[in-house]
Amino acid sequence: QRLKAAVHYTVGCLCQDVAEDKDMQFSKQTIAAISEITFRQCENFAKDLEVFARHAKRSTVTTEDVKLLARRSTCLLKYITEKSEELALCNMEQKEKKKKSSAVKEGRTSGEHEAAVTESEDYNMA
């Protein structure tokens, strides 16, 4: 019920913004109808995402599931893909920073750290 109220409030705020921008008004019934449709659509999205993950034999919804859900909206799919790639890049950068900071804490320079990684890779290949 709180989630439904939050959706209604957000839809009301968005309608107010559009109304001010376009110099028009939304009735309370219209806002309520948009809120209800939005809430039901979100429920459908959640069910679809669960089914996609389950079909892939996973218990966790991934970005690939979200992309599959958005496949019919080209611009939305493009936006989600771009954001997903940005997040992946940021995550990789953060991991690199953590690796470097942990190497420094261990008393190694970055060159020594790379040499240690290369040595361990060589050992694993042998």
XYZ file of N, CA and C in Angstrom:
378
model
N 0.839 -1.197 0.000
C 0.000 0.000 0.000
C 0.880 1.254 0.000
N 1.971 1.221 0.762
C 2.887 2.371 0.781
C 3.542 2.570 -0.574
N 3.861 1.451 -1.236
C 4.469 1.530 -2.561
C 3.496 2.152 -3.559
N 2.254 1.750 -3.469
C 1.221 2.312 -4.351
C 1.063 3.806 -4.100
N 1.105 4.206 -2.851
C 0.999 5.632 -2.503
C 2.207 6.405 -3.037
N 3.382 5.787 -2.969
C 4.585 6.444 -3.485
C 4.504 6.631 -4.997
N 3.981 5.626 -5.695
C 3.802 5.741 -7.149
C 2.809 6.857 -7.453
N 1.704 6.894 -6.707
C 0.688 7.940 -6.919
C 1.288 9.334 -6.694
N 2.062 9.482 -5.643
C 2.696 10.773 -5.344
C 3.644 11.183 -6.470
N 4.465 10.236 -6.930
C 5.434 10.531 -7.991
C 4.720 10.893 -9.290
N 3.678 10.158 -9.630
C 2.902 10.474 -10.837
C 2.287 11.864 -10.703
N 1.788 12.184 -9.520
C 1.222 13.514 -9.292
C 2.249 14.611 -9.507
N 3.472 14.389 -9.004
C 4.549 15.373 -9.191
C 4.910 15.520 -10.668
N 5.000 14.396 -11.367
C 5.322 14.448 -12.793
C 4.221 15.159 -13.584
N 2.980 14.861 -13.252
C 1.862 15.528 -13.930
C 1.881 17.027 -13.652
N 2.222 17.397 -12.442
C 2.306 18.812 -12.097
C 3.406 19.496 -12.907
N 4.552 18.842 -13.051
C 5.648 19.393 -13.853
C 5.224 19.576 -15.307
N 4.568 18.556 -15.861
C 4.111 18.639 -17.251
C 3.055 19.727 -17.396
N 2.165 19.803 -16.429
C 1.103 20.810 -16.468
C 1.683 22.221 -16.483
N 2.695 22.458 -15.668
C 3.330 23.777 -15.634
C 4.072 24.067 -16.937
N 4.760 23.029 -17.457
C 5.541 23.196 -18.675
C 4.647 23.433 -19.895
N 3.534 22.727 -19.971
C 2.643 22.795 -21.144
C 1.437 23.701 -20.926
N 1.376 24.328 -19.757
C 0.270 25.231 -19.416
C -1.083 24.534 -19.573
N -1.239 23.426 -18.832
C -2.477 22.664 -18.849
C -2.737 22.088 -17.461
N -3.845 21.410 -17.288
C -4.210 20.842 -15.998
C -4.512 19.353 -16.138
N -4.264 18.593 -15.063
C -4.638 17.178 -14.970
C -5.657 17.045 -13.847
N -6.754 16.376 -14.113
C -7.739 16.154 -13.052
C -7.218 15.096 -12.087
N -7.800 15.062 -10.896
C -7.392 14.056 -9.907
C -7.691 12.649 -10.416
N -8.785 12.498 -11.160
C -9.138 11.190 -11.718
C -8.100 10.742 -12.758
N -7.612 11.679 -13.542
C -6.596 11.351 -14.545
C -5.303 10.911 -13.868
N -4.895 11.641 -12.847
C -3.679 11.286 -12.108
C -3.841 9.913 -11.457
N -5.016 9.655 -10.895
C -5.277 8.349 -10.271
C -5.232 7.235 -11.312
N -5.791 7.485 -12.491
C -5.788 6.469 -13.550
C -4.359 6.195 -14.035
N -3.575 7.245 -14.240
C -2.184 7.069 -14.663
C -1.411 6.312 -13.594
N -1.657 6.627 -12.336
C -0.982 5.943 -11.224
C -1.315 4.456 -11.213
N -2.580 4.133 -11.387
C -3.024 2.736 -11.363
C -2.413 1.956 -12.531
N -2.431 2.551 -13.706
C -1.852 1.892 -14.883
C -0.357 1.682 -14.678
N 0.314 2.693 -14.167
C 1.756 2.609 -13.926
C 2.068 1.491 -12.937
N 1.300 1.432 -11.848
C 1.529 0.420 -10.826
C 1.320 -0.986 -11.392
N 0.241 -1.164 -12.143
C -0.037 -2.480 -12.737
C 1.041 -2.875 -13.744
N 1.512 -1.899 -14.518
C 2.566 -2.196 -15.493
C 3.857 -2.611 -14.776
N 4.162 -1.953 -13.679
C 5.348 -2.334 -12.892
C 5.211 -3.744 -12.336
N 4.019 -4.103 -11.901
C 3.784 -5.474 -11.432
C 4.037 -6.471 -12.561
N 3.543 -6.136 -13.758
C 3.763 -7.018 -14.912
C 5.250 -7.121 -15.243
N 5.951 -6.002 -15.185
C 7.393 -6.007 -15.445
C 8.106 -6.912 -14.445
N 7.740 -6.793 -13.181
C 8.389 -7.600 -12.138
C 8.166 -9.094 -12.391
N 6.935 -9.458 -12.761
C 6.641 -10.870 -13.055
C 7.442 -11.355 -14.259
N 7.500 -10.525 -15.309
C 8.263 -10.901 -16.496
C 9.742 -11.085 -16.172
N 10.295 -10.179 -15.377
C 11.707 -10.286 -15.007
C 11.987 -11.571 -14.227
N 11.075 -11.923 -13.334
C 11.226 -13.180 -12.587
C 11.217 -14.377 -13.536
N 10.309 -14.353 -14.504
C 10.202 -15.456 -15.456
C 11.464 -15.551 -16.313
N 11.986 -14.405 -16.774
C 13.205 -14.408 -17.580
C 14.367 -15.025 -16.795
N 14.517 -14.609 -15.545
C 15.609 -15.141 -14.719
C 15.415 -16.637 -14.477
N 14.197 -17.035 -14.166
C 13.915 -18.445 -13.905
C 14.175 -19.292 -15.160
N 13.807 -18.764 -16.324
C 14.035 -19.475 -17.577
C 15.534 -19.708 -17.811
N 16.345 -18.746 -17.372
C 17.801 -18.875 -17.500
C 18.400 -19.653 -16.333
N 17.535 -20.235 -15.517
C 17.950 -21.040 -14.351
C 18.760 -20.222 -13.351
N 18.295 -18.994 -13.140
C 18.923 -18.102 -12.160
C 17.870 -17.677 -11.154
N 18.323 -17.314 -9.965
C 17.402 -16.790 -8.962
C 17.530 -15.274 -8.846
N 18.463 -14.699 -9.614
C 18.708 -13.266 -9.571
C 18.411 -12.646 -10.930
N 17.706 -11.527 -10.921
C 17.438 -10.781 -12.150
C 18.698 -9.996 -12.503
N 19.101 -10.058 -13.772
C 20.300 -9.360 -14.228
C 19.924 -8.254 -15.219
N 20.936 -7.489 -15.612
C 20.694 -6.431 -16.599
C 20.257 -7.031 -17.935
N 20.702 -8.236 -18.228
C 20.278 -8.882 -19.477
C 18.772 -9.126 -19.469
N 18.213 -9.447 -18.315
C 16.765 -9.625 -18.194
C 16.042 -8.298 -18.434
N 16.603 -7.241 -17.890
C 15.998 -5.912 -18.057
C 16.064 -5.497 -19.524
N 17.177 -5.780 -20.183
C 17.293 -5.465 -21.609
C 16.265 -6.251 -22.419
N 16.067 -7.510 -22.063
C 15.075 -8.335 -22.746
C 13.678 -7.747 -22.568
N 13.401 -7.264 -21.373
C 12.107 -6.645 -21.092
C 11.894 -5.379 -21.932
N 12.973 -4.629 -22.152
C 12.883 -3.352 -22.860
C 13.068 -3.499 -24.370
N 13.129 -4.709 -24.874
C 13.481 -4.941 -26.282
C 12.533 -4.270 -27.273
N 11.302 -4.017 -26.906
C 10.336 -3.428 -27.838
C 10.434 -1.908 -27.932
N 11.163 -1.317 -27.017
C 11.357 0.136 -27.032
C 12.823 0.415 -27.354
N 13.075 0.742 -28.607
C 14.451 0.904 -29.078
C 15.223 1.934 -28.264
N 14.606 3.094 -28.029
C 15.327 4.150 -27.304
C 15.548 3.763 -25.847
N 14.596 3.084 -25.226
C 14.776 2.632 -23.843
C 15.859 1.567 -23.767
N 15.851 0.641 -24.714
C 16.875 -0.402 -24.748
C 18.257 0.210 -24.931
N 18.362 1.192 -25.803
C 19.638 1.870 -26.030
C 20.111 2.558 -24.751
N 19.200 3.247 -24.060
C 19.530 3.946 -22.812
C 19.998 2.953 -21.745
N 19.269 1.866 -21.584
C 19.615 0.860 -20.571
C 20.974 0.232 -20.890
N 21.216 -0.044 -22.165
C 22.490 -0.626 -22.573
C 23.641 0.317 -22.266
N 23.475 1.601 -22.593
C 24.520 2.593 -22.318
C 24.800 2.698 -20.827
N 23.746 2.786 -20.023
C 23.914 2.891 -18.572
C 24.564 1.631 -18.004
N 24.189 0.486 -18.521
C 24.768 -0.780 -18.072
C 26.267 -0.813 -18.353
N 26.648 -0.347 -19.545
C 28.064 -0.308 -19.896
C 28.824 0.689 -19.028
N 28.206 1.841 -18.740
C 28.831 2.832 -17.858
C 29.071 2.241 -16.473
N 28.065 1.558 -15.944
C 28.196 0.946 -14.620
C 29.281 -0.124 -14.610
N 29.328 -0.927 -15.655
C 30.351 -1.970 -15.735
C 31.741 -1.350 -15.761
N 31.892 -0.264 -16.504
C 33.176 0.425 -16.578
C 33.566 1.007 -15.221
N 32.609 1.634 -14.537
C 32.875 2.182 -13.202
C 33.260 1.083 -12.227
N 32.574 -0.048 -12.289
C 32.895 -1.171 -11.403
C 34.306 -1.692 -11.658
N 34.695 -1.765 -12.928
C 36.047 -2.216 -13.254
C 37.085 -1.232 -12.725
N 36.807 0.065 -12.871
C 37.741 1.083 -12.377
C 37.877 1.005 -10.863
N 36.771 0.791 -10.161
C 36.821 0.679 -8.707
C 37.619 -0.556 -8.285
N 37.461 -1.656 -9.000
C 38.218 -2.869 -8.681
C 39.705 -2.644 -8.883
N 40.044 -1.920 -9.961
C 41.456 -1.613 -10.215
C 42.030 -0.749 -9.095
N 41.266 0.239 -8.650
C 41.716 1.103 -7.557
C 41.931 0.292 -6.285
N 41.017 -0.641 -6.010
C 41.152 -1.477 -4.823
C 42.390 -2.353 -4.912
N 42.640 -2.898 -6.101
C 43.825 -3.732 -6.290
C 45.089 -2.925 -6.041
N 45.133 -1.719 -6.603
C 46.312 -0.876 -6.434
C 46.496 -0.461 -4.985
N 45.404 -0.098 -4.325
C 45.536 0.333 -2.927
C 45.934 -0.832 -2.030
N 45.441 -2.029 -2.314
C 45.837 -3.183 -1.497
C 47.288 -3.561 -1.767
N 47.740 -3.368 -2.997
C 49.148 -3.646 -3.314
C 50.056 -2.660 -2.597
N 49.645 -1.410 -2.531
C 50.434 -0.392 -1.838
C 50.467 -0.691 -0.340
N 49.342 -1.116 0.202
C 49.285 -1.450 1.631
C 50.200 -2.619 1.967
N 50.355 -3.530 1.002
C 51.221 -4.683 1.227
C 52.689 -4.320 1.046
N 52.959 -3.073 0.670
C 54.328 -2.627 0.528
C 54.900 -2.836 -0.860
N 54.068 -3.130 -1.822
C 54.531 -3.329 -3.191
C 54.290 -2.062 -3.990
N 55.125 -1.847 -4.971
C 54.851 -0.790 -5.944
C 53.951 -1.393 -7.002
N 53.408 -0.561 -7.869
C 52.514 -1.101 -8.893
C 53.273 -2.036 -9.828
N 54.532 -1.744 -10.111
C 55.343 -2.633 -10.946
C 55.548 -3.984 -10.293
N 55.805 -3.966 -8.991
C 55.985 -5.225 -8.263
C 54.690 -6.017 -8.260
N 53.560 -5.297 -8.132
C 52.250 -5.951 -8.118
C 52.005 -6.631 -9.462
N 52.297 -5.911 -10.561
C 52.099 -6.482 -11.887
C 53.008 -7.687 -12.091
N 54.241 -7.600 -11.611
C 55.170 -8.718 -11.727
C 54.645 -9.919 -10.949
N 54.084 -9.662 -9.760
C 53.540 -10.755 -8.947
C 52.344 -11.391 -9.652
N 51.509 -10.577 -10.277
C 50.353 -11.102 -11.009
C 50.832 -11.932 -12.185
N 51.824 -11.416 -12.931
C 52.363 -12.141 -14.077
C 52.971 -13.463 -13.640
N 53.713 -13.437 -12.528
C 54.301 -14.680 -12.015
C 53.234 -15.693 -11.669
N 52.137 -15.240 -11.029
C 51.086 -16.170 -10.647
C 50.374 -16.696 -11.898
N 50.221 -15.857 -12.939
C 49.606 -16.317 -14.172
C 50.505 -17.352 -14.847
N 51.831 -17.083 -14.842
C 52.762 -18.040 -15.425
C 52.714 -19.355 -14.681
N 52.621 -19.293 -13.362
C 52.557 -20.493 -12.538
C 51.288 -21.274 -12.881
N 50.151 -20.547 -13.043
C 48.884 -21.222 -13.342
C 48.906 -21.861 -14.727
N 49.657 -21.292 -15.658
C 49.705 -21.841 -17.008
C 50.574 -23.095 -17.061
N 51.558 -23.192 -16.180
C 52.497 -24.320 -16.213
C 51.865 -25.607 -15.762
